Structures are given as C-alpha cells and as structure tokens.
Amino acid sequence: MNLTPPSLPLTGGCPCGAIRYEIASFPLLLYTCNCTNCQRTTGSAFALNMPVKAKDFRLLQGEPKGWRRLSPSGADVTSWFCGDCGGRIYGERVGRPQSITIRAGTLDDAKWLVPVAHMYMRSAQPWVQPAAEAECHEIAPNDFQAAANAWRAMWPEFFPQK
C-alpha cells in the first residue's frame, strides 16, 4: 500500500467547528473498535481510534465538555465532545496519562488513515471487512505492542530506526 504521509501538525475539530485541535507528533497507532459500546456511542459500526501523545495534543479553540464513565473493560474513561454539536473528539483513561485517543474521523485530512488492527471482532457487524493485513482480535489484546510495531513499519518516515 502506497500512502501519502500527512504533514505535521495534524489538525481537526468537531463537526460544527466550535472545537479545534492540533497534534504536533505522529499518532502512536490507528485501530477500529467494534465493541457494542463504540457502536452505540458512534452511531456506526465501529470507532476509528487514534492514540496520540498527550503532551503533543493542544486545543486551539473551544472548550469541550466531558462525560465520565466506565468502559466495558472497567476502565475509568472521560470522553470529550463539543457542547454545541455533540461531536465526540477524544477520550482519556485514568492510568494512561501519557496518551489520549482521538476519534480519527475528526481530522481535517483523513484520507491517509488505514487501521493496522481491529478490536472486538466478536461483536463486529457481519459486513465489516478488516483492512488488508491488519491484526484482528476477538476482544482487545492485553498488549498493543504488535499493532504499534505494525503501525511504525507502515510509517517509517515518522518512526526512524535507531
């Protein structure tokens, strides 16, 4: 697959434009979550999740509203959304302060996005077809390192070998 790399910083926002953000570094990963909770909160078949370094995420405009809940796995999660249009923008988990998870569809330029993993395939809609060569998991894996390594291999210009 020959993908055109995006330019940094990445920018995005909510559907109505009240909330705008910028990400200074390349995302750590991109995956779909097909759990029934993500299906319900997105109103779609899955969520397209993109973890990024929290230190490199910056709100440029607006003040999102938070909704705190327990995830299906029991994690304490706060979802941040626009108070005007209701668009979900990102989420944070207690215990993972180093990263936040952006809803990748909120990026201004999303044409380069190809997930390297698909989580909770046991509850995926029957017509969902995983991306070619992507990992598929019945539930979420205990360790995301293999998916992160595949993501880094897909984008060597952002993750040079040491």
N, C-alpha and C. Protein backbone atom coordinates (compact mmCIF):
# COMPACT_ATOMS: atom_id res chain seq x y z
N MET A 1 0.84 -1.17 0.00
CA MET A 1 0.00 0.00 0.00
C MET A 1 0.90 1.24 0.00
N ASN A 2 0.61 2.15 -0.89
CA ASN A 2 1.42 3.36 -1.02
C ASN A 2 0.60 4.54 -0.52
N LEU A 3 0.85 4.96 0.70
CA LEU A 3 0.10 6.05 1.31
C LEU A 3 0.92 7.33 1.30
N THR A 4 0.26 8.44 1.06
CA THR A 4 0.93 9.73 1.12
C THR A 4 0.95 10.19 2.57
N PRO A 5 2.13 10.43 3.12
CA PRO A 5 2.21 10.84 4.52
C PRO A 5 1.56 12.21 4.74
N PRO A 6 0.89 12.38 5.86
CA PRO A 6 0.32 13.68 6.18
C PRO A 6 1.42 14.63 6.66
N SER A 7 1.10 15.91 6.67
CA SER A 7 2.02 16.92 7.20
C SER A 7 1.68 17.19 8.66
N LEU A 8 2.70 17.40 9.45
CA LEU A 8 2.51 17.78 10.85
C LEU A 8 2.59 19.29 10.97
N PRO A 9 1.86 19.89 11.84
CA PRO A 9 0.94 19.26 12.79
C PRO A 9 -0.35 18.83 12.11
N LEU A 10 -0.98 17.79 12.67
CA LEU A 10 -2.30 17.36 12.23
C LEU A 10 -3.31 18.29 12.89
N THR A 11 -4.38 18.58 12.18
CA THR A 11 -5.42 19.45 12.74
C THR A 11 -6.77 18.79 12.57
N GLY A 12 -7.71 19.20 13.41
CA GLY A 12 -9.05 18.67 13.32
C GLY A 12 -9.99 19.41 14.23
N GLY A 13 -11.20 18.89 14.33
CA GLY A 13 -12.19 19.52 15.18
C GLY A 13 -13.53 18.84 15.10
N CYS A 14 -14.49 19.42 15.77
CA CYS A 14 -15.85 18.89 15.79
C CYS A 14 -16.57 19.26 14.51
N PRO A 15 -17.72 18.65 14.24
CA PRO A 15 -18.46 18.94 13.00
C PRO A 15 -18.86 20.40 12.83
N CYS A 16 -19.20 21.10 13.90
CA CYS A 16 -19.66 22.48 13.74
C CYS A 16 -18.52 23.49 13.75
N GLY A 17 -17.32 23.07 14.10
CA GLY A 17 -16.16 23.96 14.08
C GLY A 17 -15.93 24.73 15.37
N ALA A 18 -16.75 24.52 16.39
CA ALA A 18 -16.56 25.23 17.66
C ALA A 18 -15.31 24.78 18.40
N ILE A 19 -14.95 23.50 18.25
CA ILE A 19 -13.74 22.94 18.88
C ILE A 19 -12.73 22.66 17.77
N ARG A 20 -11.52 23.15 17.95
CA ARG A 20 -10.42 22.89 17.01
C ARG A 20 -9.21 22.42 17.82
N TYR A 21 -8.44 21.52 17.23
CA TYR A 21 -7.24 21.00 17.91
C TYR A 21 -6.11 20.83 16.92
N GLU A 22 -4.93 20.58 17.50
CA GLU A 22 -3.72 20.33 16.72
C GLU A 22 -2.93 19.24 17.44
N ILE A 23 -2.26 18.39 16.65
CA ILE A 23 -1.40 17.33 17.17
C ILE A 23 -0.03 17.53 16.56
N ALA A 24 0.99 17.72 17.39
CA ALA A 24 2.34 18.05 16.92
C ALA A 24 3.16 16.84 16.51
N SER A 25 2.79 15.64 16.94
CA SER A 25 3.56 14.45 16.60
C SER A 25 2.66 13.43 15.90
N PHE A 26 3.30 12.47 15.24
CA PHE A 26 2.54 11.46 14.50
C PHE A 26 1.82 10.54 15.48
N PRO A 27 0.61 10.09 15.14
CA PRO A 27 -0.14 9.19 16.02
C PRO A 27 0.65 7.93 16.36
N LEU A 28 0.35 7.38 17.52
CA LEU A 28 1.02 6.18 18.01
C LEU A 28 0.45 4.91 17.39
N LEU A 29 -0.78 4.98 16.90
CA LEU A 29 -1.48 3.79 16.42
C LEU A 29 -2.79 4.22 15.77
N LEU A 30 -3.38 3.34 14.99
CA LEU A 30 -4.73 3.55 14.46
C LEU A 30 -5.41 2.19 14.40
N TYR A 31 -6.58 2.07 15.04
CA TYR A 31 -7.31 0.81 15.06
C TYR A 31 -8.81 1.07 15.12
N THR A 32 -9.57 0.07 14.73
CA THR A 32 -11.02 0.15 14.91
C THR A 32 -11.39 -0.61 16.17
N CYS A 33 -12.42 -0.12 16.84
CA CYS A 33 -13.02 -0.86 17.95
C CYS A 33 -14.45 -1.15 17.55
N ASN A 34 -14.78 -2.43 17.49
CA ASN A 34 -16.09 -2.89 17.06
C ASN A 34 -16.97 -3.31 18.22
N CYS A 35 -16.60 -2.94 19.45
CA CYS A 35 -17.41 -3.34 20.61
C CYS A 35 -18.79 -2.67 20.52
N THR A 36 -19.75 -3.25 21.19
CA THR A 36 -21.11 -2.71 21.12
C THR A 36 -21.19 -1.32 21.75
N ASN A 37 -20.34 -1.04 22.72
CA ASN A 37 -20.32 0.29 23.31
C ASN A 37 -19.87 1.34 22.28
N CYS A 38 -18.82 1.06 21.53
CA CYS A 38 -18.36 2.00 20.49
C CYS A 38 -19.40 2.12 19.38
N GLN A 39 -20.06 1.02 19.05
CA GLN A 39 -21.12 1.10 18.05
C GLN A 39 -22.22 2.05 18.52
N ARG A 40 -22.58 1.94 19.77
CA ARG A 40 -23.65 2.79 20.30
C ARG A 40 -23.21 4.26 20.39
N THR A 41 -21.99 4.52 20.90
CA THR A 41 -21.57 5.91 21.09
C THR A 41 -21.25 6.62 19.78
N THR A 42 -20.88 5.85 18.73
CA THR A 42 -20.61 6.49 17.45
C THR A 42 -21.85 6.51 16.56
N GLY A 43 -22.82 5.67 16.84
CA GLY A 43 -23.96 5.54 15.95
C GLY A 43 -23.57 4.89 14.64
N SER A 44 -22.51 4.09 14.68
CA SER A 44 -21.97 3.47 13.48
C SER A 44 -21.53 2.04 13.81
N ALA A 45 -20.80 1.42 12.91
CA ALA A 45 -20.38 0.03 13.10
C ALA A 45 -19.15 -0.10 13.98
N PHE A 46 -18.36 0.96 14.11
CA PHE A 46 -17.15 0.91 14.92
C PHE A 46 -16.65 2.32 15.16
N ALA A 47 -15.68 2.42 16.07
CA ALA A 47 -14.96 3.68 16.29
C ALA A 47 -13.58 3.53 15.67
N LEU A 48 -13.10 4.61 15.05
CA LEU A 48 -11.75 4.63 14.49
C LEU A 48 -10.90 5.42 15.47
N ASN A 49 -10.12 4.70 16.27
CA ASN A 49 -9.37 5.28 17.38
C ASN A 49 -7.91 5.50 17.03
N MET A 50 -7.40 6.65 17.47
CA MET A 50 -6.04 7.06 17.15
C MET A 50 -5.36 7.61 18.41
N PRO A 51 -4.65 6.77 19.15
CA PRO A 51 -3.90 7.28 20.30
C PRO A 51 -2.77 8.21 19.86
N VAL A 52 -2.61 9.31 20.61
CA VAL A 52 -1.54 10.27 20.37
C VAL A 52 -0.90 10.63 21.71
N LYS A 53 0.31 11.17 21.66
CA LYS A 53 0.96 11.63 22.89
C LYS A 53 0.18 12.82 23.45
N ALA A 54 -0.20 12.72 24.71
CA ALA A 54 -0.98 13.79 25.35
C ALA A 54 -0.23 15.11 25.32
N LYS A 55 1.09 15.06 25.49
CA LYS A 55 1.88 16.30 25.53
C LYS A 55 1.89 17.02 24.18
N ASP A 56 1.56 16.30 23.09
CA ASP A 56 1.59 16.90 21.76
C ASP A 56 0.20 17.26 21.23
N PHE A 57 -0.82 17.08 22.07
CA PHE A 57 -2.18 17.45 21.70
C PHE A 57 -2.50 18.81 22.32
N ARG A 58 -3.09 19.70 21.51
CA ARG A 58 -3.39 21.04 22.01
C ARG A 58 -4.72 21.52 21.44
N LEU A 59 -5.59 21.98 22.33
CA LEU A 59 -6.82 22.62 21.88
C LEU A 59 -6.50 24.01 21.39
N LEU A 60 -6.98 24.35 20.21
CA LEU A 60 -6.76 25.67 19.63
C LEU A 60 -7.94 26.60 19.85
N GLN A 61 -9.12 26.00 19.97
CA GLN A 61 -10.35 26.80 20.06
C GLN A 61 -11.42 25.98 20.75
N GLY A 62 -12.17 26.63 21.60
CA GLY A 62 -13.32 26.00 22.24
C GLY A 62 -12.98 25.24 23.51
N GLU A 63 -14.01 24.90 24.24
CA GLU A 63 -13.89 24.16 25.50
C GLU A 63 -14.79 22.93 25.42
N PRO A 64 -14.21 21.76 25.24
CA PRO A 64 -15.06 20.56 25.17
C PRO A 64 -15.69 20.24 26.53
N LYS A 65 -16.78 19.53 26.48
CA LYS A 65 -17.46 19.04 27.68
C LYS A 65 -17.09 17.58 27.87
N GLY A 66 -16.99 17.16 29.13
CA GLY A 66 -16.61 15.80 29.43
C GLY A 66 -17.77 14.93 29.89
N TRP A 67 -17.67 13.65 29.57
CA TRP A 67 -18.62 12.65 30.03
C TRP A 67 -17.80 11.50 30.58
N ARG A 68 -17.90 11.27 31.88
CA ARG A 68 -17.10 10.24 32.55
C ARG A 68 -17.92 8.99 32.75
N ARG A 69 -17.28 7.84 32.49
CA ARG A 69 -17.96 6.56 32.62
C ARG A 69 -16.94 5.44 32.76
N LEU A 70 -17.42 4.26 33.01
CA LEU A 70 -16.57 3.07 32.99
C LEU A 70 -16.70 2.42 31.62
N SER A 71 -15.58 2.05 31.04
CA SER A 71 -15.60 1.35 29.76
C SER A 71 -16.07 -0.09 29.98
N PRO A 72 -16.36 -0.83 28.89
CA PRO A 72 -16.75 -2.23 29.06
C PRO A 72 -15.70 -3.06 29.81
N SER A 73 -14.43 -2.65 29.74
CA SER A 73 -13.38 -3.38 30.45
C SER A 73 -13.23 -2.91 31.90
N GLY A 74 -14.00 -1.89 32.29
CA GLY A 74 -13.94 -1.39 33.66
C GLY A 74 -13.02 -0.20 33.85
N ALA A 75 -12.41 0.30 32.77
CA ALA A 75 -11.50 1.45 32.87
C ALA A 75 -12.30 2.74 33.06
N ASP A 76 -11.75 3.64 33.86
CA ASP A 76 -12.35 4.96 34.09
C ASP A 76 -11.98 5.85 32.91
N VAL A 77 -12.97 6.23 32.12
CA VAL A 77 -12.77 6.95 30.86
C VAL A 77 -13.54 8.26 30.88
N THR A 78 -12.94 9.32 30.36
CA THR A 78 -13.66 10.57 30.11
C THR A 78 -13.64 10.81 28.62
N SER A 79 -14.83 10.96 28.04
CA SER A 79 -14.97 11.30 26.63
C SER A 79 -15.21 12.79 26.54
N TRP A 80 -14.52 13.45 25.63
CA TRP A 80 -14.63 14.90 25.44
C TRP A 80 -15.33 15.18 24.12
N PHE A 81 -16.35 16.02 24.16
CA PHE A 81 -17.16 16.30 22.99
C PHE A 81 -17.53 17.77 22.94
N CYS A 82 -18.03 18.21 21.80
CA CYS A 82 -18.47 19.59 21.62
C CYS A 82 -19.83 19.76 22.29
N GLY A 83 -19.95 20.79 23.12
CA GLY A 83 -21.21 21.08 23.77
C GLY A 83 -22.24 21.67 22.83
N ASP A 84 -21.82 22.14 21.66
CA ASP A 84 -22.75 22.71 20.69
C ASP A 84 -23.34 21.64 19.76
N CYS A 85 -22.47 20.88 19.10
CA CYS A 85 -22.95 19.90 18.12
C CYS A 85 -22.95 18.46 18.64
N GLY A 86 -22.28 18.21 19.77
CA GLY A 86 -22.25 16.87 20.35
C GLY A 86 -21.19 15.96 19.76
N GLY A 87 -20.36 16.46 18.83
CA GLY A 87 -19.34 15.63 18.20
C GLY A 87 -18.28 15.18 19.20
N ARG A 88 -18.06 13.87 19.28
CA ARG A 88 -17.02 13.32 20.15
C ARG A 88 -15.68 13.56 19.50
N ILE A 89 -14.72 14.07 20.29
CA ILE A 89 -13.42 14.43 19.73
C ILE A 89 -12.31 13.52 20.24
N TYR A 90 -12.25 13.32 21.54
CA TYR A 90 -11.19 12.48 22.10
C TYR A 90 -11.60 11.92 23.44
N GLY A 91 -10.79 10.99 23.94
CA GLY A 91 -11.04 10.37 25.23
C GLY A 91 -9.75 10.21 26.00
N GLU A 92 -9.90 10.15 27.32
CA GLU A 92 -8.77 9.95 28.23
C GLU A 92 -9.12 8.82 29.19
N ARG A 93 -8.11 8.04 29.58
CA ARG A 93 -8.28 6.96 30.55
C ARG A 93 -7.44 7.22 31.78
N VAL A 94 -8.03 6.99 32.92
CA VAL A 94 -7.25 7.02 34.16
C VAL A 94 -6.21 5.90 34.04
N GLY A 95 -4.98 6.18 34.39
CA GLY A 95 -3.92 5.19 34.29
C GLY A 95 -3.12 5.27 33.00
N ARG A 96 -3.56 6.10 32.05
CA ARG A 96 -2.82 6.31 30.80
C ARG A 96 -2.66 7.81 30.55
N PRO A 97 -2.02 8.53 31.45
CA PRO A 97 -1.91 9.98 31.28
C PRO A 97 -1.00 10.40 30.14
N GLN A 98 -0.17 9.50 29.63
CA GLN A 98 0.77 9.84 28.57
C GLN A 98 0.12 9.90 27.20
N SER A 99 -1.12 9.38 27.07
CA SER A 99 -1.78 9.40 25.76
C SER A 99 -3.26 9.73 25.88
N ILE A 100 -3.79 10.24 24.79
CA ILE A 100 -5.23 10.42 24.65
C ILE A 100 -5.62 9.75 23.33
N THR A 101 -6.87 9.42 23.20
CA THR A 101 -7.33 8.74 21.99
C THR A 101 -8.28 9.64 21.22
N ILE A 102 -7.84 10.05 20.05
CA ILE A 102 -8.62 10.91 19.17
C ILE A 102 -9.57 10.04 18.35
N ARG A 103 -10.76 10.54 18.08
CA ARG A 103 -11.63 9.92 17.08
C ARG A 103 -11.07 10.38 15.74
N ALA A 104 -10.46 9.45 15.02
CA ALA A 104 -9.68 9.79 13.83
C ALA A 104 -10.51 10.50 12.75
N GLY A 105 -11.79 10.26 12.71
CA GLY A 105 -12.63 10.92 11.73
C GLY A 105 -12.78 12.41 11.95
N THR A 106 -12.29 12.93 13.08
CA THR A 106 -12.36 14.36 13.35
C THR A 106 -11.18 15.12 12.74
N LEU A 107 -10.21 14.40 12.15
CA LEU A 107 -9.09 15.06 11.48
C LEU A 107 -9.58 15.81 10.24
N ASP A 108 -8.93 16.92 9.93
CA ASP A 108 -9.25 17.65 8.70
C ASP A 108 -8.90 16.83 7.47
N ASP A 109 -7.81 16.09 7.53
CA ASP A 109 -7.38 15.23 6.42
C ASP A 109 -7.33 13.80 6.93
N ALA A 110 -8.27 12.99 6.50
CA ALA A 110 -8.34 11.60 6.98
C ALA A 110 -8.08 10.59 5.86
N LYS A 111 -7.70 11.04 4.68
CA LYS A 111 -7.57 10.11 3.56
C LYS A 111 -6.38 9.16 3.68
N TRP A 112 -5.45 9.43 4.55
CA TRP A 112 -4.27 8.59 4.72
C TRP A 112 -4.47 7.51 5.78
N LEU A 113 -5.60 7.53 6.47
CA LEU A 113 -5.84 6.62 7.58
C LEU A 113 -6.15 5.19 7.12
N VAL A 114 -5.36 4.25 7.60
CA VAL A 114 -5.60 2.82 7.38
C VAL A 114 -5.31 2.12 8.70
N PRO A 115 -6.32 1.51 9.33
CA PRO A 115 -6.08 0.86 10.62
C PRO A 115 -5.20 -0.37 10.48
N VAL A 116 -4.35 -0.58 11.49
CA VAL A 116 -3.49 -1.77 11.49
C VAL A 116 -4.06 -2.88 12.36
N ALA A 117 -5.14 -2.59 13.07
CA ALA A 117 -5.75 -3.61 13.92
C ALA A 117 -7.25 -3.34 14.05
N HIS A 118 -7.96 -4.41 14.32
CA HIS A 118 -9.41 -4.35 14.53
C HIS A 118 -9.71 -5.09 15.83
N MET A 119 -10.27 -4.38 16.79
CA MET A 119 -10.56 -4.94 18.11
C MET A 119 -12.04 -5.30 18.22
N TYR A 120 -12.32 -6.23 19.10
CA TYR A 120 -13.69 -6.69 19.40
C TYR A 120 -14.42 -7.17 18.14
N MET A 121 -13.72 -7.98 17.36
CA MET A 121 -14.35 -8.52 16.16
C MET A 121 -15.49 -9.47 16.51
N ARG A 122 -15.54 -9.98 17.72
CA ARG A 122 -16.64 -10.87 18.10
C ARG A 122 -17.99 -10.14 18.06
N SER A 123 -17.97 -8.82 18.19
CA SER A 123 -19.23 -8.06 18.12
C SER A 123 -19.31 -7.17 16.88
N ALA A 124 -18.40 -7.38 15.93
CA ALA A 124 -18.42 -6.59 14.69
C ALA A 124 -19.67 -6.91 13.89
N GLN A 125 -20.15 -5.92 13.17
CA GLN A 125 -21.26 -6.16 12.25
C GLN A 125 -20.80 -7.16 11.19
N PRO A 126 -21.66 -8.05 10.75
CA PRO A 126 -21.22 -9.12 9.85
C PRO A 126 -20.66 -8.64 8.51
N TRP A 127 -20.98 -7.45 8.10
CA TRP A 127 -20.49 -6.94 6.82
C TRP A 127 -19.16 -6.19 6.93
N VAL A 128 -18.65 -5.98 8.16
CA VAL A 128 -17.38 -5.27 8.35
C VAL A 128 -16.24 -6.12 7.79
N GLN A 129 -15.45 -5.53 6.91
CA GLN A 129 -14.30 -6.19 6.31
C GLN A 129 -13.03 -5.53 6.82
N PRO A 130 -12.21 -6.23 7.60
CA PRO A 130 -10.97 -5.64 8.11
C PRO A 130 -10.04 -5.20 6.99
N ALA A 131 -9.23 -4.18 7.29
CA ALA A 131 -8.22 -3.72 6.35
C ALA A 131 -7.25 -4.87 6.05
N ALA A 132 -6.77 -4.92 4.82
CA ALA A 132 -5.83 -5.97 4.42
C ALA A 132 -4.62 -5.98 5.34
N GLU A 133 -4.21 -7.15 5.74
CA GLU A 133 -3.03 -7.36 6.57
C GLU A 133 -3.14 -6.83 7.99
N ALA A 134 -4.31 -6.37 8.40
CA ALA A 134 -4.48 -5.86 9.76
C ALA A 134 -4.68 -7.02 10.74
N GLU A 135 -4.22 -6.81 11.96
CA GLU A 135 -4.49 -7.77 13.04
C GLU A 135 -5.97 -7.74 13.36
N CYS A 136 -6.52 -8.88 13.71
CA CYS A 136 -7.92 -8.95 14.16
C CYS A 136 -7.95 -9.66 15.51
N HIS A 137 -8.68 -9.07 16.44
CA HIS A 137 -8.77 -9.62 17.79
C HIS A 137 -10.24 -9.78 18.17
N GLU A 138 -10.56 -10.91 18.78
CA GLU A 138 -11.93 -11.14 19.24
C GLU A 138 -12.34 -10.11 20.30
N ILE A 139 -11.40 -9.76 21.18
CA ILE A 139 -11.57 -8.69 22.16
C ILE A 139 -10.32 -7.81 22.05
N ALA A 140 -10.10 -6.93 22.99
CA ALA A 140 -8.88 -6.12 22.96
C ALA A 140 -7.71 -6.96 23.47
N PRO A 141 -6.54 -6.84 22.84
CA PRO A 141 -5.39 -7.59 23.33
C PRO A 141 -4.88 -6.99 24.64
N ASN A 142 -4.19 -7.80 25.40
CA ASN A 142 -3.57 -7.31 26.64
C ASN A 142 -2.42 -6.36 26.33
N ASP A 143 -1.80 -6.56 25.18
CA ASP A 143 -0.62 -5.79 24.78
C ASP A 143 -0.82 -5.28 23.35
N PHE A 144 -0.71 -3.99 23.16
CA PHE A 144 -0.87 -3.38 21.84
C PHE A 144 0.45 -3.24 21.10
N GLN A 145 1.53 -3.83 21.62
CA GLN A 145 2.85 -3.62 21.03
C GLN A 145 2.96 -4.13 19.60
N ALA A 146 2.38 -5.28 19.30
CA ALA A 146 2.45 -5.81 17.93
C ALA A 146 1.75 -4.86 16.96
N ALA A 147 0.60 -4.32 17.35
CA ALA A 147 -0.11 -3.37 16.49
C ALA A 147 0.70 -2.08 16.34
N ALA A 148 1.30 -1.61 17.43
CA ALA A 148 2.12 -0.40 17.37
C ALA A 148 3.33 -0.63 16.45
N ASN A 149 3.92 -1.80 16.51
CA ASN A 149 5.06 -2.11 15.64
C ASN A 149 4.64 -2.13 14.17
N ALA A 150 3.47 -2.68 13.88
CA ALA A 150 2.97 -2.70 12.50
C ALA A 150 2.70 -1.27 12.02
N TRP A 151 2.16 -0.43 12.89
CA TRP A 151 1.90 0.97 12.55
C TRP A 151 3.21 1.69 12.24
N ARG A 152 4.21 1.46 13.07
CA ARG A 152 5.52 2.10 12.86
C ARG A 152 6.16 1.64 11.55
N ALA A 153 5.99 0.37 11.23
CA ALA A 153 6.54 -0.16 9.98
C ALA A 153 5.83 0.45 8.77
N MET A 154 4.56 0.81 8.92
CA MET A 154 3.80 1.42 7.84
C MET A 154 4.25 2.86 7.58
N TRP A 155 4.78 3.52 8.61
CA TRP A 155 5.15 4.94 8.53
C TRP A 155 6.60 5.15 8.98
N PRO A 156 7.59 4.58 8.27
CA PRO A 156 8.98 4.69 8.71
C PRO A 156 9.52 6.12 8.72
N GLU A 157 8.92 7.01 7.93
CA GLU A 157 9.39 8.40 7.91
C GLU A 157 9.11 9.11 9.25
N PHE A 158 8.15 8.60 10.00
CA PHE A 158 7.82 9.19 11.31
C PHE A 158 8.44 8.41 12.47
N PHE A 159 8.89 7.17 12.19
CA PHE A 159 9.48 6.33 13.22
C PHE A 159 10.79 5.75 12.73
N PRO A 160 11.82 6.59 12.59
CA PRO A 160 13.10 6.08 12.08
C PRO A 160 13.69 5.03 13.01
N GLN A 161 14.37 4.07 12.40
CA GLN A 161 15.06 3.03 13.17
C GLN A 161 16.23 3.64 13.92
N LYS A 162 16.46 3.17 15.12
CA LYS A 162 17.57 3.70 15.93
C LYS A 162 18.82 2.88 15.71
